[in-house]
């Protein structure tokens, strides 16, 4: 059934290499061609996650490296050939991340999955599987944990990054536990429950001491939405937050992007859950050009964003913009020549592109140079600058009479 397919193939879709068409642009993209430092397609400017070029094996290696040298080593296996850690994805959902495989029952796992939004349930071959794959790429970018995936880091920057990664692994990284609140409380209050190697029994006891032994499941409140849990429903716990806090499965989301935390991998900071990307953003500036964290003391701030000094470039042609005129298009800086060529609006009067530095008149989606040669009555050619006018389908008129003449 769905659960069995989900467990064995969770998140797997068809794997395509370079050249895969963009899932977002579809026929508009000629195929994926990686930009040499931007982490995007050179042809359509979309991210790698939109092209489905990252294979499941690459994903598993990435997450395996994230869990390396942490308490979550039971979630990874070493390849015999090269010793590279690989994520054992089927263990993630059905078990306590460090406990025995039978810690969470099949029924609890099935109930957990059913409580997720239908379009986000990671059943193999489904919309939810594709959602999971995209979120894995967005929330846990390889270049946030592996210096070798970054572009031209200096030896000092590599050292700083390694220290940063070690710090967040020790202080923030965690994996959610799917548990029934009644079972957690039973353990905390000393009732007879199988231990199954649970790593968090003592922590749970301390966290749950103030709850009455007879409390019903319906009285447990979700830490995010504050609504009561339904009795018998599984909840997600985060060890770093303490076992006095629990979440509805659909509420276990990043506090910044509000997306489900992929495979329940979270980062805990100041009483909030973060995905990997937004935790790192809260600690370090991120270059808006290459998407990498900035470990250099010198960088540029422009348009409310941060940039490596050499990456404040035109999004279209990659020319350096320091000291140059540029225009922001969809939050991306564009040099003046590229703007005029690719993005400028066209004057309804002369049908030429309107330079970004000159004045123009705009009405709805129509534009004119604000000159006596272009912004004229479409009938009598009277200049309309500073005058009242009547717009009709891209034409403008100085009077009802002129409108009637032209329309007749």
Coordinates of C-alpha atoms in Angstrom, one line a residue:
X1 CA 0.0 0.0 0.0
X2 CA 0.9 3.7 0.2
X3 CA 2.8 3.3 3.5
X4 CA 4.9 0.5 2.3
X5 CA 5.8 2.4 -0.9
X6 CA 6.5 5.5 1.2
X7 CA 8.8 3.6 3.6
X8 CA 10.8 1.8 0.9
X9 CA 11.0 4.6 -1.7
X10 CA 10.2 7.8 0.2
X11 CA 10.8 10.8 -2.0
X12 CA 12.1 8.9 -5.0
X13 CA 11.1 10.2 -8.4
X14 CA 12.6 9.6 -11.8
X15 CA 16.3 10.4 -11.8
X16 CA 17.6 12.5 -14.6
X17 CA 21.1 13.9 -15.2
X18 CA 22.2 17.1 -16.6
X19 CA 20.0 18.3 -19.5
X20 CA 16.8 17.6 -17.7
X21 CA 14.1 20.1 -18.6
X22 CA 12.9 22.6 -16.0
X23 CA 9.8 21.5 -14.1
X24 CA 8.9 25.2 -13.7
X25 CA 9.6 26.6 -17.2
X26 CA 8.9 23.3 -19.0
X27 CA 9.3 23.8 -22.8
X28 CA 10.8 27.3 -22.3
X29 CA 14.1 25.7 -21.0
X30 CA 16.5 23.9 -23.4
X31 CA 17.8 21.8 -20.6
X32 CA 19.8 22.1 -17.4
X33 CA 23.2 23.7 -17.7
X34 CA 24.8 24.6 -14.3
X35 CA 26.1 28.2 -14.0
X36 CA 29.7 28.0 -12.8
X37 CA 29.0 29.7 -9.4
X38 CA 25.4 30.7 -9.1
X39 CA 23.9 27.3 -8.3
X40 CA 21.3 27.9 -11.1
X41 CA 20.5 26.9 -14.7
X42 CA 22.3 29.1 -17.2
X43 CA 19.4 28.7 -19.6
X44 CA 16.3 29.5 -17.5
X45 CA 17.8 30.9 -14.3
X46 CA 15.8 28.4 -12.1
X47 CA 17.4 26.4 -9.3
X48 CA 18.7 22.8 -9.5
X49 CA 15.6 21.6 -7.6
X50 CA 13.4 22.7 -10.5
X51 CA 15.2 20.4 -12.9
X52 CA 15.3 17.2 -10.9
X53 CA 19.0 16.7 -11.6
X54 CA 20.0 15.8 -8.0
X55 CA 19.8 12.0 -7.8
X56 CA 18.5 10.2 -4.7
X57 CA 22.0 8.8 -4.1
X58 CA 23.4 12.4 -4.0
X59 CA 20.6 13.4 -1.6
X60 CA 21.4 10.5 0.7
X61 CA 25.1 11.3 0.8
X62 CA 24.4 14.9 1.6
X63 CA 22.2 14.1 4.6
X64 CA 24.5 11.3 5.6
X65 CA 27.3 13.9 5.8
X66 CA 25.1 16.1 7.9
X67 CA 24.6 13.4 10.5
X68 CA 28.2 12.3 10.5
X69 CA 29.9 12.9 13.9
X70 CA 26.5 13.5 15.6
X71 CA 24.3 11.4 17.9
X72 CA 22.3 10.5 14.8
X73 CA 24.9 8.1 13.4
X74 CA 22.3 5.2 13.4
X75 CA 20.6 7.0 10.5
X76 CA 23.6 6.6 8.3
X77 CA 25.6 3.7 6.9
X78 CA 29.1 3.7 5.5
X79 CA 29.6 2.6 1.9
X80 CA 32.1 -0.3 1.9
X81 CA 33.9 1.1 -1.1
X82 CA 34.8 4.6 0.0
X83 CA 33.5 5.0 3.6
X84 CA 31.2 7.8 2.6
X85 CA 28.2 8.2 5.0
X86 CA 24.9 7.5 3.4
X87 CA 21.5 8.4 4.8
X88 CA 19.2 5.4 5.5
X89 CA 16.0 7.2 4.7
X90 CA 13.5 4.4 5.6
X91 CA 14.7 4.5 9.2
X92 CA 13.8 8.2 9.6
X93 CA 10.1 8.1 9.7
X94 CA 9.3 4.7 11.2
X95 CA 11.6 4.8 14.2
X96 CA 12.9 6.9 17.0
X97 CA 16.0 8.3 15.2
X98 CA 18.5 6.6 17.6
X99 CA 16.3 3.8 19.1
X100 CA 15.5 0.3 17.9
X101 CA 13.6 -0.2 14.7
X102 CA 10.4 -1.3 16.5
X103 CA 10.1 1.9 18.6
X104 CA 7.3 3.3 16.4
X105 CA 4.6 1.0 15.2
X106 CA 3.4 0.8 11.6
X107 CA 0.0 2.1 12.6
X108 CA 1.6 5.2 14.3
X109 CA 3.7 5.9 11.2
X110 CA 0.6 5.6 9.0
X111 CA -1.4 7.9 11.3
X112 CA 1.5 10.4 11.2
X113 CA 1.6 10.4 7.4
X114 CA -2.2 10.8 7.2
X115 CA -2.0 13.9 9.4
X116 CA 0.2 15.7 6.8
X117 CA -1.4 17.7 4.0
X118 CA -2.2 15.3 1.2
X119 CA 0.0 17.2 -1.3
X120 CA 2.9 16.9 1.1
X121 CA 2.7 13.2 2.0
X122 CA 6.0 11.7 0.6
X123 CA 4.5 8.7 -1.2
X124 CA 6.8 7.5 -4.0
X125 CA 5.8 8.9 -7.4
X126 CA 3.4 11.5 -5.9
X127 CA 3.2 15.2 -5.7
X128 CA 4.4 14.9 -2.1
X129 CA 7.5 13.0 -3.1
X130 CA 8.4 15.8 -5.5
X131 CA 7.7 18.4 -2.7
X132 CA 10.0 16.5 -0.4
X133 CA 12.8 16.4 -3.0
X134 CA 12.5 20.1 -3.6
X135 CA 12.5 20.9 0.1
X136 CA 15.5 18.7 0.7
X137 CA 17.4 20.8 -1.8
X138 CA 16.1 24.1 -0.4
X139 CA 16.3 23.5 3.3
X140 CA 19.6 21.6 3.4
X141 CA 21.9 22.9 0.7
X142 CA 25.1 21.0 0.5
X143 CA 27.1 24.2 0.4
X144 CA 25.9 25.1 3.9
X145 CA 27.8 22.1 5.4
X146 CA 30.5 21.1 3.0
X147 CA 33.3 23.5 2.1
X148 CA 34.1 21.4 -1.0
X149 CA 30.7 22.4 -2.4
X150 CA 31.6 26.1 -2.2
X151 CA 33.2 28.4 -4.7
X152 CA 36.8 29.5 -4.0
X153 CA 36.9 29.6 -0.2
X154 CA 40.2 30.7 1.2
X155 CA 42.0 28.3 3.7
X156 CA 40.8 30.6 6.6
X157 CA 37.2 30.6 5.3
X158 CA 37.3 26.8 5.1
X159 CA 38.4 26.6 8.7
X160 CA 35.7 29.1 9.8
X161 CA 33.1 27.1 8.0
X162 CA 34.2 23.8 9.5
X163 CA 34.0 25.3 13.0
X164 CA 30.5 26.7 12.2
X165 CA 29.2 23.3 11.0
X166 CA 30.7 21.6 14.0
X167 CA 29.0 24.1 16.3
X168 CA 25.5 23.8 14.8
X169 CA 25.8 20.0 14.8
X170 CA 26.6 20.1 18.5
X171 CA 24.1 22.9 19.5
X172 CA 21.2 23.0 17.1
X173 CA 20.8 20.0 14.8
X174 CA 18.1 17.5 15.7
X175 CA 15.6 15.0 14.2
X176 CA 12.0 14.9 15.3
X177 CA 10.5 11.9 17.2
X178 CA 7.0 10.7 16.3
X179 CA 5.4 9.5 19.5
X180 CA 2.0 9.2 21.2
X181 CA 1.8 11.8 24.0
X182 CA 0.3 9.2 26.4
X183 CA 3.4 6.9 25.9
X184 CA 5.8 9.8 26.5
X185 CA 4.0 10.7 29.7
X186 CA 3.8 7.0 30.8
X187 CA 7.6 6.8 30.5
X188 CA 8.0 10.1 32.3
X189 CA 5.8 9.1 35.3
X190 CA 7.5 5.7 35.7
X191 CA 4.7 3.5 34.3
X192 CA 5.8 0.1 32.9
X193 CA 6.9 0.8 29.3
X194 CA 9.6 -1.0 27.3
X195 CA 12.7 1.2 27.1
X196 CA 13.7 0.1 23.6
X197 CA 17.0 2.0 24.1
X198 CA 15.2 5.4 24.2
X199 CA 18.0 8.0 24.5
X200 CA 15.7 10.6 26.1
X201 CA 14.0 8.9 29.0
X202 CA 15.7 10.9 31.7
X203 CA 15.2 14.2 29.9
X204 CA 11.5 13.3 29.4
X205 CA 11.0 12.6 33.1
X206 CA 12.3 16.1 34.0
X207 CA 10.2 17.8 31.3
X208 CA 7.0 16.1 32.2
X209 CA 7.0 16.1 36.0
X210 CA 4.5 19.0 36.3
X211 CA 1.9 17.1 34.3
X212 CA -0.8 15.1 36.1
X213 CA -0.7 11.3 35.7
X214 CA -4.3 11.2 34.6
X215 CA -4.1 13.9 31.9
X216 CA -5.8 12.9 28.6
X217 CA -4.3 13.2 25.2
X218 CA -6.9 15.9 24.2
X219 CA -5.3 18.2 26.8
X220 CA -1.9 18.3 25.2
X221 CA -1.4 21.5 23.2
X222 CA 0.6 22.0 20.1
X223 CA 3.6 24.3 20.7
X224 CA 3.0 26.1 17.4
X225 CA -0.8 26.5 16.9
X226 CA -1.7 26.1 20.6
X227 CA -4.6 23.9 19.7
X228 CA -5.2 20.7 21.7
X229 CA -4.0 17.3 20.4
X230 CA -6.7 14.8 19.7
X231 CA -6.5 11.8 21.9
X232 CA -4.7 8.9 20.1
X233 CA -3.1 11.2 17.6
X234 CA 0.7 11.0 17.3
X235 CA 2.8 14.1 17.9
X236 CA 6.3 15.2 16.9
X237 CA 8.8 15.9 19.7
X238 CA 12.1 17.7 19.4
X239 CA 14.7 16.6 21.9
X240 CA 16.5 19.9 21.9
X241 CA 13.3 21.7 22.7
X242 CA 12.5 19.4 25.6
X243 CA 9.8 16.7 25.8
X244 CA 7.4 19.1 27.5
X245 CA 6.8 20.5 23.9
X246 CA 5.1 18.8 21.1
X247 CA 3.8 19.6 17.6
X248 CA 1.0 18.4 15.3
X249 CA 2.8 16.6 12.4
X250 CA 1.6 19.4 10.0
X251 CA 2.8 22.1 12.5
X252 CA 6.4 20.8 12.6
X253 CA 7.6 23.6 10.3
X254 CA 10.3 26.2 10.0
X255 CA 9.5 29.4 11.8
X256 CA 10.8 31.4 8.8
X257 CA 9.5 29.7 5.7
X258 CA 6.6 27.8 7.3
X259 CA 7.5 24.7 5.2
X260 CA 7.4 21.2 6.7
X261 CA 10.8 20.3 8.1
X262 CA 12.0 17.8 5.5
X263 CA 12.3 14.3 7.2
X264 CA 11.8 16.2 10.5
X265 CA 15.3 17.5 10.4
X266 CA 15.3 20.7 12.5
X267 CA 17.6 23.3 14.0
X268 CA 16.6 24.6 17.4
X269 CA 17.4 28.2 18.4
X270 CA 15.9 30.6 20.9
X271 CA 12.7 28.6 21.3
X272 CA 12.1 28.3 17.6
X273 CA 12.4 25.5 15.0
X274 CA 14.3 26.4 11.8
X275 CA 15.1 24.5 8.6
X276 CA 18.8 24.3 7.9
X277 CA 18.8 27.1 5.4
X278 CA 17.1 29.6 7.6
X279 CA 19.0 28.6 10.8
X280 CA 22.2 29.4 8.9
X281 CA 20.7 32.7 7.6
X282 CA 20.1 33.6 11.2
X283 CA 23.8 33.1 12.0
X284 CA 25.7 34.2 8.9
X285 CA 25.1 36.5 6.0
X286 CA 24.3 34.7 2.8
X287 CA 25.4 35.9 -0.7
X288 CA 22.4 36.7 -2.9
X289 CA 24.6 35.9 -5.9
X290 CA 26.0 32.4 -5.2
X291 CA 23.7 31.4 -2.3
X292 CA 26.6 30.5 -0.1
X293 CA 27.2 31.7 3.4
X294 CA 29.7 34.5 3.7
X295 CA 32.7 33.8 6.0
X296 CA 34.8 36.8 4.8
X297 CA 34.9 39.9 6.9
X298 CA 34.6 42.0 3.7
X299 CA 31.4 41.8 1.7
X300 CA 28.9 44.1 0.0
X301 CA 25.4 45.1 1.2
X302 CA 23.1 46.4 -1.5
X303 CA 19.3 46.4 -1.9
X304 CA 18.8 44.9 1.5
X305 CA 20.9 41.8 0.6
X306 CA 24.4 40.6 1.1
X307 CA 27.0 39.8 -1.6
X308 CA 30.5 38.5 -1.9
X309 CA 32.5 41.4 -3.3
X310 CA 33.0 39.6 -6.6
X311 CA 29.4 38.3 -6.9
X312 CA 27.6 41.7 -7.0
X313 CA 27.1 41.1 -10.7
X314 CA 24.5 41.5 -13.4
X315 CA 22.1 38.6 -13.2
X316 CA 22.0 38.4 -17.0
X317 CA 25.6 38.8 -18.2
X318 CA 27.6 38.5 -14.9
X319 CA 29.5 41.8 -15.4
X320 CA 30.6 43.3 -12.1
X321 CA 28.4 46.2 -11.0
X322 CA 30.6 48.0 -8.6
X323 CA 30.4 51.7 -9.6
X324 CA 28.0 50.9 -12.4
X325 CA 24.3 51.8 -13.0
X326 CA 22.0 48.9 -12.4
X327 CA 18.2 48.2 -12.1
X328 CA 16.6 45.7 -9.8
X329 CA 14.4 43.2 -11.6
X330 CA 12.6 40.6 -9.4
X331 CA 15.2 41.3 -6.6
X332 CA 18.1 40.7 -9.0
X333 CA 20.5 43.4 -10.1
X334 CA 20.6 44.0 -13.9
X335 CA 23.2 46.2 -15.7
X336 CA 21.8 49.0 -17.8
X337 CA 22.6 47.5 -21.2
X338 CA 21.0 44.2 -20.3
X339 CA 18.0 46.0 -18.8
X340 CA 17.4 47.9 -22.0
X341 CA 17.9 44.8 -24.1
X342 CA 15.9 42.3 -22.0
X343 CA 13.7 44.0 -19.5
X344 CA 12.8 47.5 -20.5
X345 CA 9.3 48.5 -21.2
X346 CA 8.5 49.7 -24.7
X347 CA 7.1 53.2 -25.5
X348 CA 3.6 53.1 -27.1
X349 CA 4.6 56.2 -29.0
X350 CA 7.9 55.5 -30.7
X351 CA 8.0 51.7 -30.0
X352 CA 11.5 51.9 -28.6
X353 CA 12.7 50.6 -25.2
X354 CA 12.5 53.2 -22.4
X355 CA 15.9 53.9 -20.8
X356 CA 15.7 53.3 -17.0
X357 CA 17.1 56.8 -16.3
X358 CA 14.6 58.8 -18.3
X359 CA 11.1 59.8 -17.2
X360 CA 8.1 57.9 -18.5
X361 CA 4.4 57.9 -18.2
X362 CA 2.7 54.6 -17.2
X363 CA -0.9 53.7 -17.2
X364 CA -2.0 50.1 -16.6
X365 CA 0.5 48.0 -18.6
X366 CA 1.2 50.8 -21.1
X367 CA 4.2 53.1 -21.1
X368 CA 5.4 56.2 -23.0
X369 CA 8.5 58.4 -22.9
X370 CA 7.5 61.5 -21.0
X371 CA 8.3 63.7 -24.0
X372 CA 6.5 66.0 -26.4
X373 CA 7.4 63.5 -29.2
X374 CA 5.9 60.4 -27.6
X375 CA 3.1 61.1 -25.1
X376 CA 0.5 62.5 -27.6
X377 CA -3.1 62.2 -28.4
X378 CA -3.6 59.2 -30.7
X379 CA -5.9 61.3 -32.9
X380 CA -4.7 64.9 -33.1
X381 CA -1.1 64.5 -31.8
X382 CA -1.6 67.1 -29.1
X383 CA 1.0 66.8 -26.3
X384 CA -0.7 65.3 -23.2
X385 CA 2.1 65.9 -20.6
X386 CA 0.4 67.5 -17.6
X387 CA -3.0 67.2 -19.3
X388 CA -6.0 65.1 -18.6
X389 CA -6.4 62.1 -21.1
X390 CA -8.6 59.2 -21.9
X391 CA -6.9 55.8 -22.3
X392 CA -8.4 53.2 -24.6
X393 CA -6.5 49.9 -25.2
X394 CA -3.0 51.4 -25.4
X395 CA -4.2 54.6 -27.1
X396 CA -4.7 58.0 -25.3
X397 CA -7.0 60.9 -26.3
X398 CA -7.2 64.5 -25.4
X399 CA -11.0 64.7 -25.7
X400 CA -14.2 62.8 -26.3
X401 CA -14.2 64.2 -29.8
X402 CA -10.8 62.8 -30.7
X403 CA -11.8 59.4 -29.1
X404 CA -15.0 59.3 -31.3
X405 CA -13.1 60.2 -34.4
X406 CA -10.5 57.4 -33.9
X407 CA -13.0 54.8 -32.8
X408 CA -15.4 55.4 -35.7

